Short mmCIF file of C-alpha atoms and ligand atoms in Angstrom, two decimals:
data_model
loop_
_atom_site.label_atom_id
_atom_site.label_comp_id
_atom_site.label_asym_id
_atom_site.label_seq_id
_atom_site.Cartn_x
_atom_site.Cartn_y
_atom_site.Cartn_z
CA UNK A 11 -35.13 -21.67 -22.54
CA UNK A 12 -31.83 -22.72 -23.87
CA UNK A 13 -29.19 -24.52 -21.46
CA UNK A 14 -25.96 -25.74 -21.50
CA UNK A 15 -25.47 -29.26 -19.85
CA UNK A 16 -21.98 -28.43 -18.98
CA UNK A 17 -22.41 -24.67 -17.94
CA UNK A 18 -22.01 -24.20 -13.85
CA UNK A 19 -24.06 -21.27 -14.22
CA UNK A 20 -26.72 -22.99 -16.33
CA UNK A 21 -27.00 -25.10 -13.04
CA UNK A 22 -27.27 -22.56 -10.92
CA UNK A 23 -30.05 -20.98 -13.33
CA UNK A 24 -32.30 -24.06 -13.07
CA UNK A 25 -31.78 -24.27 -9.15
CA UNK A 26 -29.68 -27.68 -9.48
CA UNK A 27 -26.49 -26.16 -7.62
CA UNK A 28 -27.20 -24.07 -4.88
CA UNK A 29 -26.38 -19.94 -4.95
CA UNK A 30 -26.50 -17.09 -2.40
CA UNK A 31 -29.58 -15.75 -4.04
CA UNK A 32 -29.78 -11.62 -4.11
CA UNK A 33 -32.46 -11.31 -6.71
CA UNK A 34 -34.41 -13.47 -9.18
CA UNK A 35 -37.30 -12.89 -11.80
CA UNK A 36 -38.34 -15.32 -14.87
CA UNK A 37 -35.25 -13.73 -17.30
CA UNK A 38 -32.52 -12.84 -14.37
CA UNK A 39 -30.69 -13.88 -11.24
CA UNK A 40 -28.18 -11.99 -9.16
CA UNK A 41 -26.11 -14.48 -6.42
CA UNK A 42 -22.94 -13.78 -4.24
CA UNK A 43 -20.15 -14.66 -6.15
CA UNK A 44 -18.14 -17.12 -4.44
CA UNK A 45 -14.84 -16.33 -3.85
CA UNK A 46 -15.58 -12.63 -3.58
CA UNK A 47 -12.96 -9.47 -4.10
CA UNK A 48 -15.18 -7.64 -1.79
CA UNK A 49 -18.12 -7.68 0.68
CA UNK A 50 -20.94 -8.38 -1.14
CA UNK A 51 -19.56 -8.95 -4.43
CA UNK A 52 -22.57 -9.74 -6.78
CA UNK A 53 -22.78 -11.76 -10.12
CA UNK A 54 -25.91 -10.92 -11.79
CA UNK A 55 -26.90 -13.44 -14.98
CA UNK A 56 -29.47 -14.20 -17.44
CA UNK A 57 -31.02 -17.65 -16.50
CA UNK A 58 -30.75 -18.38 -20.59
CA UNK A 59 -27.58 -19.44 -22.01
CA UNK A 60 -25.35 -17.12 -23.60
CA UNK A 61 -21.63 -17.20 -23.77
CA UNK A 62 -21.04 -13.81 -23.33
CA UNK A 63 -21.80 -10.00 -23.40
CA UNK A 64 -21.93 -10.14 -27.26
CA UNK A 65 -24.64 -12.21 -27.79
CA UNK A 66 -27.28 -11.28 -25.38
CA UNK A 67 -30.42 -9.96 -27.56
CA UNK A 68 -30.84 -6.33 -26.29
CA UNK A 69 -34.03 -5.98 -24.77
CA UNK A 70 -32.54 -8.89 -22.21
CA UNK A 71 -29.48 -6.77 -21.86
CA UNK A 72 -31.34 -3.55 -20.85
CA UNK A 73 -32.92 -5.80 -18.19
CA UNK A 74 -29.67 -7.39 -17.07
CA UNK A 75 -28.21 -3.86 -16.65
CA UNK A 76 -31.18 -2.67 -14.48
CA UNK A 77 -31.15 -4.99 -12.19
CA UNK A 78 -27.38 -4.21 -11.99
CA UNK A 79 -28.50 -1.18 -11.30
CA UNK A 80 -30.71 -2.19 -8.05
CA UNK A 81 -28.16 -4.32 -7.10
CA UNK A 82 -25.37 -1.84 -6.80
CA UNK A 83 -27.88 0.74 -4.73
CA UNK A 84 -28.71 -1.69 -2.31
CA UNK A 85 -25.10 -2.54 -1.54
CA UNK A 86 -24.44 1.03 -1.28
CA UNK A 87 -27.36 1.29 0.92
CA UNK A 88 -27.24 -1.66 2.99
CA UNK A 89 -23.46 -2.77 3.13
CA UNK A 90 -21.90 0.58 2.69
CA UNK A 91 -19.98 0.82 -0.55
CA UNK A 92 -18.83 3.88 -1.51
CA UNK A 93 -18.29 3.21 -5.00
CA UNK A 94 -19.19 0.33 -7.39
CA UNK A 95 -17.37 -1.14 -10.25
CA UNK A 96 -19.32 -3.17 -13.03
CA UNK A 97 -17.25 -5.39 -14.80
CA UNK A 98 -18.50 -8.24 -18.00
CA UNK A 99 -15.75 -10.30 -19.44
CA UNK A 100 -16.09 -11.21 -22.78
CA UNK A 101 -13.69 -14.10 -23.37
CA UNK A 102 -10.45 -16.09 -21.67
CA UNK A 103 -8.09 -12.99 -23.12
CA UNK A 104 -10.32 -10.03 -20.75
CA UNK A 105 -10.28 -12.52 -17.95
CA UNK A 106 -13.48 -15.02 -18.34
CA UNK A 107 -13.32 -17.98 -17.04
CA UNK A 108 -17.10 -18.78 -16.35
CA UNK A 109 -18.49 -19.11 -20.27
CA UNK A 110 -21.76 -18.13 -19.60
CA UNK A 111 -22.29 -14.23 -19.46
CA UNK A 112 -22.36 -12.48 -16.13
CA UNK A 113 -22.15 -8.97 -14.88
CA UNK A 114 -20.05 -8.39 -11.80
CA UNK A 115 -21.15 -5.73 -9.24
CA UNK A 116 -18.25 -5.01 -6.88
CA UNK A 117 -18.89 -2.81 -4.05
CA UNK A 118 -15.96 -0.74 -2.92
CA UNK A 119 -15.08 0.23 0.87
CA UNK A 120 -12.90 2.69 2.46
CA UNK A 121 -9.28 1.13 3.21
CA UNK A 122 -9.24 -1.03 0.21
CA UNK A 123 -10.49 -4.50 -1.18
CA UNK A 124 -9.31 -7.12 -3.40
CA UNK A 125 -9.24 -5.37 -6.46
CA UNK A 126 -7.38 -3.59 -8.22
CA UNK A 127 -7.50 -1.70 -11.71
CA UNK A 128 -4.67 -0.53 -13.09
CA UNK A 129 -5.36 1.47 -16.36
CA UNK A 130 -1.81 1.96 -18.26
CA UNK A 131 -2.29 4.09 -21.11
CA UNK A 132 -0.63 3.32 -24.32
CA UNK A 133 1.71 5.71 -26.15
CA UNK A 134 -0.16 6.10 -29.05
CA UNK A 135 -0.71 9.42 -31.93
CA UNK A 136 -3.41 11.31 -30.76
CA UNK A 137 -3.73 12.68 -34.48
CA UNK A 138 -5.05 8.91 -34.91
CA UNK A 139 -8.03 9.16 -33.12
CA UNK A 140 -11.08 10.60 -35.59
CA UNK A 141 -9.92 7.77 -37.99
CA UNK A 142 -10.42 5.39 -35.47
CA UNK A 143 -13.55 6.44 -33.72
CA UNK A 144 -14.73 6.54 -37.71
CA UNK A 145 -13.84 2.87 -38.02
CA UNK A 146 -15.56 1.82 -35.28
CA UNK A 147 -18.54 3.87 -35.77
CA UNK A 148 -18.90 2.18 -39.35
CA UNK A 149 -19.67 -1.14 -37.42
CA UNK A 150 -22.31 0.22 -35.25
P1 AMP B 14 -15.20 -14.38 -14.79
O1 AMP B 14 -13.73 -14.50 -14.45
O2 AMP B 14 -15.60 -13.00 -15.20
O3 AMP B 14 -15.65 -15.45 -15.74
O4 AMP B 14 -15.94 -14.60 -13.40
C1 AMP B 14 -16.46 -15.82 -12.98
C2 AMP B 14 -16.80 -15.64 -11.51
O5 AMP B 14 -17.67 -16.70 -11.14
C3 AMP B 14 -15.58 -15.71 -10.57
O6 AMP B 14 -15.48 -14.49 -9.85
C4 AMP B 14 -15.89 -16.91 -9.67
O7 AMP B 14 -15.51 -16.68 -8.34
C5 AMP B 14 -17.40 -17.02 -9.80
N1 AMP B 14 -17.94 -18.36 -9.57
C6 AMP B 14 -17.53 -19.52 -10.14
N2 AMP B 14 -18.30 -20.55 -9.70
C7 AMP B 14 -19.22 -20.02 -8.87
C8 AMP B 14 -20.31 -20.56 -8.10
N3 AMP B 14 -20.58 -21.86 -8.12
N4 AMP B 14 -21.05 -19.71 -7.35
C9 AMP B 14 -20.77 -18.39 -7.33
N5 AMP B 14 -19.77 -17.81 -8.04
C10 AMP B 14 -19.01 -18.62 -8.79
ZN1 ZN B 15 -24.82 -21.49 -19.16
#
């Protein structure tokens, strides 16, 4: 399996700095993220190195995402959340600071939390959008 010597979450992979452990298999581990936005705030990882969303190979992904999955249903069922966001940043402009890919499961509560997302739509030409979704769809 391929590590990073100087990746924090490489070392909590291998066991060598110690996590609130939720979940764990051979490919994936889910542990309480630290400084937490909300009760139970999960980060779920693959245990192999990769920097970021972009570069996980898919089948691994589909795993990742499933155990996401369990995750979020048994904070719902045994914390209480009444919603869940799922957040992955890819790079220091969306917000990562932790260069090894994660998956955040936030639970959300009645009467608030620490996050907030604040979706500001741009002004843009609606008349602009087939061309767009065309461009994109050329890459996929
Ligand atoms: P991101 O900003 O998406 O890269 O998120 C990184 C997350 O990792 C932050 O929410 C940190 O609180 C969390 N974090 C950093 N170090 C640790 C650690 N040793 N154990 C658990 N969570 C951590
Ligand atoms: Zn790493």
């Amino acid at each position: 399996m391929n590590y990073k010597d100087d990746c924090i979450f490489c070392k909590i992979a291998q066991g060598q700095i110690k996590s609130s452990i939720v979940y764990e298999d051979s490919e994936v581990l889910a542990f309480l993220d630290v400084n937490p936005v909300s009760n139970g705030h999960t980060l779920v990882i693959t245990k192999e190195h990769f920097d970021n969303f972009l570069m996980v190979p898919k089948d691994l992904l589909d795993h990742v995402f499933n155990v996401a999955q369990k995750v979020a249903q048994a904070q719902t069922q045994q914390l209480g959340a009444i919603g869940i966001n799922i957040l992955t940043n890819v790079n220091e402009i969306a917000g990562q600071t932790v260069k090894h890919f994660h998956v955040h499961v936030i639970p959300r509560y009645e009467g608030g939390d620490g996050l907030t997302i604040d979706f500001e739509p741009l002004q843009i030409d609606k008349f602009n959008l087939p061309v767009l979704a065309d461009t994109i769809k050329s890459g996929i």
